Short mmCIF file of C-alpha atoms in Angstrom, two decimals:
data_model
loop_
_atom_site.label_atom_id
_atom_site.label_comp_id
_atom_site.label_asym_id
_atom_site.label_seq_id
_atom_site.Cartn_x
_atom_site.Cartn_y
_atom_site.Cartn_z
CA MET A 1 -3.89 -5.20 32.36
CA PRO A 2 -2.40 -1.79 31.44
CA SER A 3 -3.59 -0.08 28.28
CA LEU A 4 -1.47 0.06 25.13
CA ALA A 5 -0.87 3.78 25.61
CA ALA A 6 0.18 3.23 29.23
CA THR A 7 2.59 0.45 28.24
CA PHE A 8 4.02 2.66 25.50
CA ALA A 9 4.51 5.54 27.95
CA VAL A 10 6.34 3.34 30.48
CA LEU A 11 8.67 1.91 27.82
CA LEU A 12 9.40 5.29 26.31
CA ALA A 13 9.96 6.97 29.67
CA TRP A 14 12.52 4.30 30.49
CA SER A 15 14.21 4.63 27.09
CA ALA A 16 14.22 8.43 27.28
CA ALA A 17 15.80 8.47 30.72
CA THR A 18 18.42 5.93 29.63
CA LEU A 19 19.38 7.63 26.37
CA HIS A 20 19.23 11.20 27.67
CA SER A 21 21.68 10.33 30.41
CA GLN A 22 24.21 9.28 27.76
CA GLN A 23 24.38 12.64 25.96
CA ASN A 24 27.71 13.73 24.56
CA LEU A 25 29.78 10.91 26.03
CA ALA A 26 32.31 11.53 23.25
CA GLY A 27 33.15 14.94 24.69
CA GLY A 28 33.64 18.09 22.62
CA PRO A 29 31.33 21.07 22.30
CA GLY A 30 27.60 20.49 22.66
CA TYR A 31 24.66 22.70 21.74
CA PRO A 32 21.04 23.00 22.86
CA VAL A 33 18.31 21.61 20.65
CA ARG A 34 14.87 22.90 21.60
CA GLY A 35 11.46 22.88 20.06
CA VAL A 36 7.83 21.89 20.27
CA VAL A 37 5.65 19.08 18.93
CA ILE A 38 2.19 20.17 17.82
CA ASN A 39 -0.95 18.61 16.41
CA SER A 40 -0.88 19.25 12.65
CA ILE A 41 -4.68 19.62 12.55
CA THR A 42 -5.49 21.69 15.63
CA GLY A 43 -2.14 23.40 16.16
CA GLY A 44 -2.28 22.42 19.83
CA ALA A 45 0.66 21.10 21.81
CA VAL A 46 1.26 17.33 21.98
CA PRO A 47 2.53 16.33 25.43
CA GLY A 48 4.16 12.94 25.95
CA ALA A 49 5.48 12.59 22.39
CA LEU A 50 8.80 10.78 22.01
CA VAL A 51 11.45 12.88 20.21
CA GLU A 52 14.60 11.03 19.09
CA LEU A 53 17.83 12.24 17.49
CA ASN A 54 19.73 9.53 15.63
CA GLN A 55 18.40 7.03 18.18
CA ASP A 56 21.15 8.40 20.49
CA PHE A 57 19.10 11.06 22.27
CA ALA A 58 15.49 10.72 23.31
CA MET A 59 12.99 12.42 25.56
CA LEU A 60 9.26 12.92 26.01
CA THR A 61 7.72 16.33 25.44
CA ASP A 62 6.38 18.09 28.53
CA GLY A 63 2.82 19.22 29.18
CA SER A 64 3.15 22.08 26.71
CA GLY A 65 4.66 19.90 23.97
CA GLN A 66 8.17 21.27 24.53
CA PHE A 67 11.43 19.31 24.34
CA ALA A 68 14.97 20.46 25.16
CA PHE A 69 18.28 18.63 24.69
CA ASP A 70 21.04 20.63 26.38
CA ASN A 71 24.34 19.18 25.17
CA VAL A 72 24.17 17.67 21.68
CA PRO A 73 27.37 17.30 19.60
CA GLN A 74 27.53 19.21 16.34
CA ARG A 75 26.51 17.11 13.32
CA THR A 76 23.48 16.12 11.26
CA TYR A 77 20.81 14.08 13.03
CA MET A 78 17.80 12.10 11.86
CA VAL A 79 14.72 13.00 13.89
CA ALA A 80 11.84 10.69 14.79
CA VAL A 81 8.68 11.78 16.60
CA SER A 82 6.02 9.30 17.70
CA LYS A 83 3.10 8.91 20.06
CA PRO A 84 0.21 6.41 20.24
CA GLY A 85 -2.83 7.91 18.54
CA TYR A 86 -0.69 9.90 16.08
CA ARG A 87 0.96 9.17 12.76
CA GLY A 88 4.47 10.33 13.53
CA PHE A 89 7.55 10.38 11.36
CA GLY A 90 11.03 8.89 11.36
CA HIS A 91 12.20 5.31 11.78
CA PRO A 92 11.37 3.12 14.77
CA ARG A 93 14.28 2.58 17.10
CA GLN A 94 16.19 -0.64 16.51
CA GLY A 95 16.67 -2.91 19.48
CA MET A 96 13.50 -1.85 21.28
CA ARG A 97 10.63 -4.32 21.08
CA PHE A 98 7.34 -2.56 20.54
CA VAL A 99 5.83 -5.57 18.80
CA SER A 100 2.41 -5.18 20.41
CA LEU A 101 2.06 -1.70 18.96
CA GLY A 102 1.40 -3.16 15.52
CA SER A 103 1.42 -0.61 12.74
CA VAL A 104 1.85 2.39 15.08
CA MET A 105 5.61 2.22 14.61
CA ALA A 106 5.63 0.55 11.20
CA GLN A 107 3.81 3.29 9.27
CA LEU A 108 6.01 6.21 10.16
CA ALA A 109 7.04 8.56 7.38
CA PRO A 110 10.59 9.14 6.05
CA ASP A 111 13.34 10.84 8.02
CA ARG A 112 13.59 14.45 9.07
CA ARG A 113 17.08 15.94 9.42
CA ILE A 114 18.54 18.73 11.52
CA ASP A 115 22.04 20.22 11.60
CA VAL A 116 23.03 20.75 15.22
CA GLY A 117 25.33 23.68 15.85
CA PRO A 118 25.47 27.18 17.32
CA ASP A 119 22.55 29.61 17.04
CA MET A 120 19.94 27.00 16.24
CA ALA A 121 16.38 28.28 16.07
CA SER A 122 13.58 26.60 18.00
CA LEU A 123 12.20 23.70 15.97
CA THR A 124 8.56 22.87 15.33
CA PHE A 125 7.54 19.32 14.52
CA ARG A 126 3.99 18.56 13.42
CA ILE A 127 2.43 15.11 13.76
CA MET A 128 -0.97 14.11 12.47
CA PRO A 129 -3.56 12.46 14.73
CA GLU A 130 -4.58 9.07 13.45
CA ALA A 131 -8.04 8.59 12.01
CA THR A 132 -10.24 5.87 13.48
CA ILE A 133 -13.45 4.08 12.62
CA THR A 134 -15.55 2.72 15.46
CA GLY A 135 -18.88 1.00 15.22
CA GLN A 136 -21.43 -1.49 16.47
CA VAL A 137 -22.45 -4.79 14.88
CA THR A 138 -26.02 -5.86 15.71
CA LEU A 139 -27.48 -9.29 14.90
CA SER A 140 -31.09 -9.76 13.77
CA THR A 141 -31.42 -12.56 16.34
CA ALA A 142 -30.58 -10.15 19.22
CA ASP A 143 -27.72 -12.50 20.18
CA PRO A 144 -24.35 -10.98 21.16
CA ALA A 145 -22.34 -10.06 18.05
CA ASP A 146 -19.09 -11.39 19.47
CA GLY A 147 -16.14 -12.32 17.23
CA ILE A 148 -17.43 -10.83 13.95
CA ARG A 149 -14.55 -9.79 11.71
CA VAL A 150 -14.69 -6.28 10.19
CA ARG A 151 -12.46 -5.23 7.30
CA ALA A 152 -11.54 -1.80 5.98
CA TYR A 153 -10.21 -1.49 2.42
CA GLY A 154 -8.35 1.74 1.76
CA ARG A 155 -7.91 3.43 -1.59
CA ARG A 156 -4.36 4.50 -2.26
CA ILE A 157 -2.08 5.23 -5.19
CA GLN A 158 0.46 2.54 -6.00
CA ASN A 159 2.99 3.26 -8.72
CA GLY A 160 0.77 6.02 -10.05
CA ARG A 161 -2.54 4.11 -10.16
CA PRO A 162 -5.38 3.76 -7.68
CA VAL A 163 -5.75 0.42 -5.91
CA TRP A 164 -7.73 -0.87 -2.94
CA ASP A 165 -5.76 -2.63 -0.21
CA LEU A 166 -6.79 -4.24 3.04
CA ALA A 167 -5.94 -1.39 5.43
CA ALA A 168 -7.16 -2.70 8.79
CA THR A 169 -9.17 -5.48 10.40
CA ALA A 170 -10.85 -5.79 13.76
CA THR A 171 -12.90 -8.39 15.62
CA THR A 172 -15.97 -7.33 17.53
CA ARG A 173 -15.93 -7.44 21.31
CA SER A 174 -18.57 -9.25 23.35
CA ASP A 175 -20.90 -6.23 23.07
CA GLY A 176 -20.54 -6.10 19.27
CA SER A 177 -18.35 -3.00 19.22
CA PHE A 178 -15.20 -2.68 17.11
CA ARG A 179 -12.42 -0.16 16.50
CA LEU A 180 -10.22 0.28 13.43
CA ALA A 181 -7.28 2.50 14.36
CA ASP A 182 -4.12 4.08 12.95
CA LEU A 183 -5.77 4.97 9.65
CA ALA A 184 -4.35 7.48 7.21
CA PRO A 185 -6.63 10.10 5.64
CA GLY A 186 -8.43 8.84 2.56
CA LYS A 187 -11.32 6.79 1.23
CA TYR A 188 -12.36 3.47 2.82
CA VAL A 189 -14.84 0.70 2.06
CA LEU A 190 -16.01 -1.40 5.00
CA SER A 191 -17.46 -4.89 5.19
CA THR A 192 -17.99 -7.72 7.64
CA GLU A 193 -16.95 -11.32 7.08
CA ALA A 194 -19.51 -14.10 7.00
CA SER A 195 -20.28 -15.89 10.24
CA LEU A 196 -21.86 -19.37 10.16
CA ASP A 197 -23.70 -21.01 13.04
CA ASN A 198 -21.69 -24.16 12.35
CA PRO A 199 -18.66 -23.31 10.19
CA ASP A 200 -17.45 -26.94 10.07
CA PRO A 201 -20.50 -29.16 9.48
CA PRO A 202 -20.14 -32.91 8.92
CA GLU A 203 -19.08 -33.61 5.33
CA HIS A 204 -22.36 -35.23 4.25
CA SER A 205 -24.72 -33.40 6.58
CA ARG A 206 -28.18 -32.71 5.13
CA LEU A 207 -29.19 -30.28 7.85
CA PRO A 208 -29.88 -26.71 6.74
CA MET A 209 -27.04 -24.28 7.36
CA TRP A 210 -27.66 -20.82 8.79
CA GLY A 211 -25.50 -17.84 9.41
CA PHE A 212 -24.83 -14.18 8.72
CA PRO A 213 -23.63 -13.18 5.22
CA PRO A 214 -21.22 -10.26 4.74
CA ALA A 215 -22.61 -6.76 5.15
CA TYR A 216 -21.27 -3.59 3.58
CA TYR A 217 -21.22 -0.04 4.82
CA PRO A 218 -23.57 1.76 4.91
CA ASP A 219 -25.59 -1.25 6.10
CA SER A 220 -26.13 -3.01 2.80
CA GLY A 221 -26.00 -6.65 1.77
CA ASP A 222 -25.00 -5.72 -1.78
CA PRO A 223 -21.34 -4.75 -2.37
CA ASN A 224 -22.32 -2.93 -5.58
CA SER A 225 -24.40 -0.46 -3.56
CA ALA A 226 -21.87 -0.06 -0.77
CA GLY A 227 -20.73 3.44 -0.05
CA SER A 228 -17.42 4.66 1.28
CA LEU A 229 -16.07 6.71 4.14
CA ASN A 230 -13.86 9.68 3.37
CA LEU A 231 -11.65 10.14 6.43
CA ALA A 232 -10.12 13.52 7.08
CA PRO A 233 -6.87 13.68 9.08
CA GLY A 234 -7.62 12.75 12.67
CA GLN A 235 -11.32 12.10 12.01
CA GLN A 236 -13.20 9.78 14.37
CA ALA A 237 -15.82 8.15 12.13
CA VAL A 238 -18.65 5.80 13.09
CA ALA A 239 -19.90 2.88 10.98
CA ASP A 240 -22.59 0.52 12.28
CA PHE A 241 -23.77 -2.78 10.79
CA THR A 242 -26.92 -4.86 11.18
CA LEU A 243 -26.48 -8.50 10.16
CA THR A 244 -29.49 -10.57 9.09
CA ARG A 245 -29.47 -14.31 9.70
CA GLN A 246 -30.05 -16.26 6.49
CA GLN A 247 -30.00 -19.81 5.25
CA PHE A 248 -26.93 -20.98 3.35
CA PHE A 249 -27.38 -23.44 0.49
CA PRO A 250 -24.94 -26.05 -0.89
CA ALA A 251 -23.03 -25.29 -4.07
CA THR A 252 -21.50 -28.38 -5.67
CA VAL A 253 -18.80 -27.48 -8.17
CA THR A 254 -17.17 -29.93 -10.57
CA VAL A 255 -13.53 -29.05 -11.22
CA ARG A 256 -12.29 -29.56 -14.76
CA SER A 257 -8.51 -29.51 -14.75
CA SER A 258 -5.49 -31.72 -15.44
CA GLU A 259 -3.71 -30.36 -12.35
CA THR A 260 -5.94 -31.01 -9.35
CA ALA A 261 -3.79 -32.84 -6.82
CA ALA A 262 -3.15 -29.59 -4.97
CA ALA A 263 -5.74 -26.87 -5.32
CA ALA A 264 -7.49 -24.23 -3.23
CA PHE A 265 -10.84 -22.51 -3.72
CA GLU A 266 -12.67 -19.59 -2.14
CA VAL A 267 -15.99 -17.82 -2.58
CA LEU A 268 -15.81 -14.10 -3.40
CA ASP A 269 -18.44 -11.41 -3.56
CA PRO A 270 -19.17 -9.64 -6.90
CA LEU A 271 -16.35 -7.15 -6.26
CA GLY A 272 -13.79 -9.88 -5.61
CA HIS A 273 -13.67 -9.55 -1.81
CA PRO A 274 -13.24 -12.77 0.20
CA THR A 275 -16.49 -13.71 1.94
CA GLY A 276 -15.41 -16.31 4.47
CA PHE A 277 -17.90 -18.86 3.08
CA SER A 278 -16.88 -22.50 3.37
CA ALA A 279 -15.36 -24.01 0.19
CA ARG A 280 -13.86 -27.49 0.69
CA TYR A 281 -12.10 -29.26 -2.16
CA ASP A 282 -12.22 -33.05 -2.52
CA SER A 283 -9.24 -33.91 -4.72
CA ARG A 284 -10.40 -37.53 -5.19
CA GLU A 285 -13.78 -36.54 -6.62
CA GLN A 286 -12.48 -33.26 -8.09
CA VAL A 287 -15.43 -31.50 -6.53
CA VAL A 288 -15.71 -28.35 -4.43
CA HIS A 289 -18.34 -28.37 -1.69
CA ALA A 290 -19.22 -24.75 -0.93
CA VAL A 291 -22.08 -22.93 0.77
CA ALA A 292 -23.58 -19.52 0.07
CA PRO A 293 -26.77 -17.56 0.84
CA ASN A 294 -29.05 -16.02 -1.76
CA GLY A 295 -27.23 -13.70 -4.12
CA SER A 296 -24.55 -13.56 -6.80
CA TRP A 297 -21.14 -15.00 -6.00
CA ILE A 298 -17.81 -15.97 -7.56
CA LEU A 299 -15.88 -19.16 -7.02
CA GLU A 300 -12.16 -18.75 -7.65
CA GLY A 301 -9.69 -21.60 -7.73
CA ARG A 302 -5.97 -22.14 -8.06
CA SER A 303 -4.09 -25.35 -8.73
CA TYR A 304 -0.47 -26.06 -7.92
CA GLY A 305 1.25 -28.71 -9.98
CA HIS A 306 3.75 -28.76 -12.84
CA ALA A 307 2.12 -25.50 -13.92
CA LEU A 308 0.02 -23.00 -12.03
CA GLY A 309 -3.67 -23.08 -12.88
CA TRP A 310 -6.50 -20.63 -12.30
CA GLY A 311 -10.22 -20.55 -12.81
CA ARG A 312 -13.23 -18.45 -11.96
CA ALA A 313 -16.95 -19.22 -12.18
CA ASN A 314 -19.96 -17.01 -11.41
CA PHE A 315 -23.02 -18.52 -9.78
CA VAL A 316 -26.35 -17.39 -8.34
CA VAL A 317 -28.11 -18.85 -5.31
CA ALA A 318 -31.91 -18.52 -5.27
CA SER A 319 -33.19 -20.38 -2.18
CA ALA A 320 -32.00 -23.74 -3.49
CA PRO A 321 -28.82 -25.81 -3.89
CA VAL A 322 -26.83 -25.16 -7.06
CA SER A 323 -24.50 -27.22 -9.22
CA LEU A 324 -21.92 -25.83 -11.59
CA ALA A 325 -18.51 -26.49 -13.10
CA ILE A 326 -15.26 -24.55 -13.07
CA ASP A 327 -12.42 -24.82 -15.58
CA VAL A 328 -9.01 -24.47 -13.97
CA LEU A 329 -6.64 -23.79 -16.86
CA ALA A 330 -2.92 -23.26 -17.04
CA ILE A 331 -1.71 -19.70 -16.54
CA PRO A 332 0.38 -18.79 -19.58
CA HIS A 333 3.94 -17.57 -19.42
CA VAL A 334 4.56 -14.41 -21.42
CA PRO A 335 7.79 -14.28 -23.44
CA VAL A 336 9.76 -11.08 -22.82
CA SER A 337 12.31 -9.67 -25.24
CA ILE A 338 14.60 -6.90 -23.97
CA HIS A 339 16.44 -4.74 -26.50
CA ARG A 340 19.27 -2.43 -25.42
CA ASP A 341 19.65 0.46 -27.80
CA PHE A 342 22.72 1.77 -25.97
CA THR A 343 25.40 4.12 -27.23
CA ALA A 344 27.89 4.17 -24.34
CA ALA A 345 31.03 2.11 -24.88
CA ASP A 346 30.80 0.55 -21.42
CA ALA A 347 27.05 -0.08 -21.54
CA PRO A 348 25.90 -3.41 -20.01
CA THR A 349 24.99 -6.12 -22.49
CA GLY A 350 22.59 -8.13 -20.37
CA GLY A 351 23.86 -11.66 -19.93
CA ASN A 352 22.21 -13.23 -16.89
CA ASN A 353 20.68 -9.91 -15.88
CA PRO A 354 17.43 -8.88 -17.61
CA GLY A 355 18.26 -5.22 -16.93
CA VAL A 356 14.72 -4.43 -15.78
CA ASN A 357 12.18 -5.26 -13.14
CA LEU A 358 8.81 -5.97 -14.76
CA THR A 359 5.64 -6.15 -12.65
CA LEU A 360 1.91 -6.01 -13.25
CA ALA A 361 -0.89 -3.92 -11.75
CA PRO A 362 -4.50 -5.10 -12.24
CA VAL A 363 -6.85 -2.83 -14.15
CA ASP A 364 -9.58 -3.93 -11.73
CA GLN A 365 -8.76 -1.91 -8.63
CA PHE A 366 -10.42 -4.49 -6.35
CA LEU A 367 -8.51 -7.45 -7.77
CA LEU A 368 -6.76 -7.76 -4.43
CA ASN A 369 -4.87 -10.98 -5.15
CA GLY A 370 -4.02 -10.17 -8.74
CA ARG A 371 -0.88 -8.10 -8.46
CA GLY A 372 2.23 -9.98 -9.41
CA GLY A 373 4.36 -11.53 -12.04
CA TYR A 374 8.11 -11.87 -12.10
CA LEU A 375 10.79 -12.28 -14.72
CA ALA A 376 12.50 -15.63 -15.00
CA ARG A 377 14.59 -17.48 -17.51
CA ASP A 378 12.56 -18.92 -20.38
CA SER A 379 12.54 -22.69 -20.16
CA GLY A 380 12.88 -22.84 -23.95
CA SER A 381 16.09 -23.33 -25.87
CA ASP A 382 16.65 -19.65 -26.69
CA GLY A 383 17.53 -18.81 -23.08
CA GLY A 384 15.46 -15.63 -23.12
CA TRP A 385 13.12 -14.27 -20.49
CA GLN A 386 9.51 -14.87 -19.57
CA LEU A 387 6.97 -13.26 -17.28
CA ASN A 388 5.51 -15.74 -14.81
CA LEU A 389 2.05 -14.72 -13.60
CA THR A 390 -0.02 -15.37 -10.52
CA GLN A 391 -3.38 -15.19 -12.32
CA PRO A 392 -4.88 -14.07 -15.63
CA GLY A 393 -6.61 -10.74 -16.13
CA ARG A 394 -6.07 -7.27 -17.57
CA TYR A 395 -2.92 -5.60 -16.32
CA TRP A 396 -0.93 -2.42 -16.58
CA THR A 397 2.77 -3.08 -17.03
CA GLU A 398 5.37 -1.37 -14.85
CA VAL A 399 9.05 -1.41 -15.84
CA THR A 400 12.02 -0.28 -13.78
CA PRO A 401 15.47 -0.41 -15.44
CA TYR A 402 18.36 -1.48 -13.22
CA SER A 403 21.06 0.51 -14.96
CA ALA A 404 21.36 4.10 -16.23
CA ALA A 405 18.62 3.67 -18.80
CA TYR A 406 15.01 4.51 -19.54
CA VAL A 407 12.18 2.63 -21.24
CA SER A 408 11.93 3.85 -24.82
CA SER A 409 9.01 1.58 -25.71
CA ILE A 410 7.05 -1.44 -24.46
CA THR A 411 4.63 -3.33 -26.70
CA SER A 412 2.88 -6.70 -27.04
CA GLY A 413 1.43 -7.79 -30.37
CA GLY A 414 1.23 -4.21 -31.58
CA VAL A 415 -0.38 -2.93 -28.35
CA ASP A 416 1.42 0.01 -26.72
CA LEU A 417 1.63 -1.10 -23.09
CA ALA A 418 2.59 2.38 -21.96
CA SER A 419 -1.02 3.46 -22.60
CA ASP A 420 -3.05 0.23 -22.92
CA PRO A 421 -3.34 -2.83 -20.65
CA LEU A 422 -2.02 -6.32 -21.28
CA ALA A 423 -4.83 -8.90 -21.53
CA ILE A 424 -4.07 -12.43 -20.38
CA GLU A 425 -6.60 -15.28 -20.66
CA PRO A 426 -6.14 -18.67 -18.96
CA GLY A 427 -5.15 -21.48 -21.29
CA SER A 428 -4.16 -19.10 -24.09
CA SER A 429 -0.91 -17.75 -25.48
CA VAL A 430 0.16 -14.12 -25.23
CA ALA A 431 2.20 -12.16 -27.75
CA PRO A 432 5.74 -11.48 -26.47
CA ILE A 433 6.38 -8.30 -24.56
CA GLU A 434 8.98 -6.23 -26.40
CA ILE A 435 10.93 -3.75 -24.24
CA THR A 436 13.43 -1.27 -25.68
CA LEU A 437 15.89 0.46 -23.34
CA ARG A 438 17.99 3.51 -24.22
CA ASP A 439 20.86 5.15 -22.32
CA ASP A 440 20.61 8.71 -23.70
CA GLY A 441 18.12 9.93 -21.11
CA GLY A 442 17.72 13.54 -20.12
CA THR A 443 18.22 15.17 -16.73
CA ILE A 444 16.32 17.74 -14.66
CA THR A 445 18.29 19.69 -12.07
CA GLY A 446 17.10 22.38 -9.73
CA GLN A 447 17.32 24.47 -6.58
CA LEU A 448 14.53 24.66 -4.01
CA SER A 449 13.35 27.19 -1.49
CA GLY A 450 10.74 26.69 1.24
CA ASN A 451 10.58 24.98 4.61
CA THR A 452 9.73 21.41 5.60
CA GLN A 453 6.73 22.23 7.72
CA GLY A 454 4.25 22.28 4.88
CA SER A 455 4.07 26.07 4.46
CA PRO A 456 5.19 26.88 0.89
CA GLY A 457 7.39 29.81 0.12
CA THR A 458 8.90 30.45 3.56
CA ALA A 459 12.46 29.91 4.68
CA ALA A 460 13.49 26.90 6.71
CA ALA A 461 14.29 27.36 10.39
CA ALA A 462 18.02 27.54 11.14
CA GLY A 463 19.26 24.01 11.67
CA ASP A 464 16.30 22.37 9.94
CA ASN A 465 17.93 20.33 7.18
CA SER A 466 15.02 18.04 6.39
CA GLN A 467 14.68 16.57 2.95
CA LEU A 468 12.16 17.79 0.44
CA PHE A 469 10.55 15.46 -2.07
CA VAL A 470 10.79 16.28 -5.77
CA TYR A 471 8.65 14.59 -8.43
CA ALA A 472 8.90 14.78 -12.22
CA ILE A 473 5.36 13.91 -13.34
CA PRO A 474 5.43 12.70 -16.97
CA LEU A 475 2.82 14.39 -19.16
CA PHE A 476 2.86 11.50 -21.63
CA PRO A 477 1.98 7.76 -21.37
CA SER A 478 4.61 5.92 -19.36
CA ALA A 479 5.13 2.37 -18.07
CA SER A 480 7.94 3.49 -15.76
CA GLU A 481 7.86 4.41 -12.10
CA LEU A 482 7.28 8.04 -11.21
CA PRO A 483 10.70 9.79 -11.30
CA GLN A 484 11.39 11.18 -7.83
CA VAL A 485 14.29 12.16 -5.60
CA THR A 486 14.93 13.87 -2.27
CA THR A 487 16.95 17.05 -2.03
CA GLN A 488 20.58 17.31 -1.01
CA SER A 489 21.66 19.25 2.07
CA ASP A 490 21.89 22.45 0.00
CA ARG A 491 18.38 21.81 -1.38
CA THR A 492 19.55 21.03 -4.86
CA PHE A 493 18.34 17.97 -6.75
CA SER A 494 19.01 16.04 -9.92
CA ILE A 495 16.71 13.53 -11.64
CA GLY A 496 18.44 11.57 -14.38
CA ASN A 497 17.75 8.82 -16.95
CA LEU A 498 14.51 10.49 -18.05
CA ALA A 499 12.69 9.56 -21.22
CA PRO A 500 12.45 12.55 -23.59
CA GLY A 501 9.22 14.50 -23.12
CA SER A 502 7.45 17.07 -20.97
CA TYR A 503 7.28 16.85 -17.17
CA ARG A 504 5.60 18.79 -14.39
CA VAL A 505 8.21 19.17 -11.65
CA ILE A 506 6.92 19.71 -8.12
CA ALA A 507 8.54 19.86 -4.70
CA CYS A 508 6.72 18.80 -1.53
CA ALA A 509 7.52 18.91 2.16
CA THR A 510 6.01 15.43 2.63
CA PRO A 511 5.97 12.29 0.46
CA GLN A 512 3.01 12.12 -1.92
CA GLU A 513 1.00 9.46 -3.71
CA ILE A 514 0.46 10.78 -7.22
CA ASP A 515 -1.93 9.40 -9.83
CA PHE A 516 -0.07 10.39 -12.97
CA HIS A 517 -1.84 8.09 -15.42
CA SER A 518 -5.36 9.56 -15.43
CA PRO A 519 -6.55 13.02 -16.55
CA ASP A 520 -8.16 13.60 -13.15
CA GLY A 521 -4.95 12.65 -11.37
CA LEU A 522 -2.87 15.02 -13.50
CA SER A 523 -5.36 17.88 -13.17
CA ALA A 524 -4.88 17.85 -9.39
CA TRP A 525 -1.39 19.30 -9.95
CA THR A 526 -2.32 21.94 -12.54
CA GLY A 527 -0.68 25.26 -11.74
CA GLN A 528 1.84 23.78 -9.30
CA GLY A 529 5.57 23.53 -9.87
CA GLN A 530 7.02 24.04 -13.32
CA THR A 531 6.57 22.30 -16.65
CA VAL A 532 9.79 21.51 -18.52
CA THR A 533 10.62 19.60 -21.68
CA VAL A 534 13.57 17.25 -21.63
CA ALA A 535 15.41 16.23 -24.80
CA ALA A 536 17.53 13.11 -25.17
CA GLY A 537 20.95 13.58 -23.59
CA SER A 538 20.18 17.12 -22.41
CA THR A 539 19.68 18.85 -19.05
CA ALA A 540 16.83 21.15 -18.06
CA SER A 541 17.13 23.37 -14.98
CA VAL A 542 14.33 24.68 -12.77
CA ALA A 543 14.03 26.88 -9.68
CA LEU A 544 11.18 25.76 -7.42
CA SER A 545 9.45 26.67 -4.19
CA VAL A 546 7.64 24.09 -2.11
CA SER A 547 4.16 23.43 -3.50
CA SER A 548 0.91 23.04 -1.58
CA CYS A 549 1.00 19.28 -1.94
CA GLY A 550 -2.02 18.18 0.08
CA VAL A 551 -2.01 15.47 2.69
CA ALA A 552 1.12 13.49 3.47
CA GLN A 553 0.77 9.77 3.11
#
């Protein structure tokens, strides 16, 4: 069977030959577009990379990384560059089915633009080699470690706060080896999933159960002592695991809930990661039959009835069966009141539109299933709004107005949710969330200089009309999304509907993930860009060069 890279090369060679033969069918003057694709880490040429213009022109780079289109009509084109083993940029071509390539095509960065015309300079496109993690899983029994699932959780910034997401999974081959590919630079935590000798024992079996509990890199059975891998761009890291066979003991859990007809339970490790341990729910007896080896564990349950329910119980296994109970209580709805302190005569009044999108981000970065919540009509008689949740916990609130407005304040029971989290306990009531919107926001406008190749302070190559990314980092507590725009063709920008206050304005050649809520996150941008203060209804102007913005995401 041909390799993935070989299949990709055959498909792309066919597509390149087909599209390149169709150049300039509309007639009119055409111009040459030439350049080179290089490795952003080594600076070396990248042969066999697919270069596309507007999905109308395509070709593979030659052995020296060069590409040359000879007769391209004059206009602006979106450029995409891709190759297996690299994190390219641009959008995947519609109509071509590269389904088996997985995230290779799906994780490409935003568009690059060029203006085709006379006297174009040679273009240089840089693509980053993907990072990979390979390793070996060894069993204490010396049996083949075939079919063991390995997970990599990556730390990233989502809406200005750090979170851990499942970045990649792999299943070991017959020799116990695994490979996690197409990884972005950053920090990763690795673990294996539990593997039982008999994952589906008879319901009332009294035979001892054995298997391999989860392991954590670097080779630890305790998630609290697990380390992390810091992957540099293009790094090929190695992470090995040794799994020790252990006995699993029954855990019998009584479920206390009024909504138990439909429910699901799972066993988590102390950090909240799924373990893969068996947890079967008997709705007639309202009992969960789970298994776990020695250690500390969490049982989490959800019920689905007239109201959503949630419960969590900690338990410890010490070489013996355990019995415990779990309370699955109703998840409260949070009333939401939205005030529009608008001055414009034609300002929207609300009606059936709440005017904002309100979401939640868990304070616990590893609360992988906890993100959520959505606005819905309150079932009460006042016809207001309520926040429906997926599970209780401590959350940061994130508000995005739909219209030309900004969030003036957001509170709950006297707590300022722009700086403090919202605490939600199962079976309890929560003070209403009060949101005030205003329409007298300020504006930041500006003009940029600098190229799109990541080298600050130099002029762009003739014809290179790629967008730059401008961020207005608030230097005050905020529950809103990070204000950001891309530049216009003349490299001007305008960011409107800003809450009054001070901002650090930066321009980057690549999109960035910015932690703008913590002191450490803000300090990373000290000395870059410009700091401006925006007053209500006013405009502040800045002149920027492209900053040294670190690694593109």
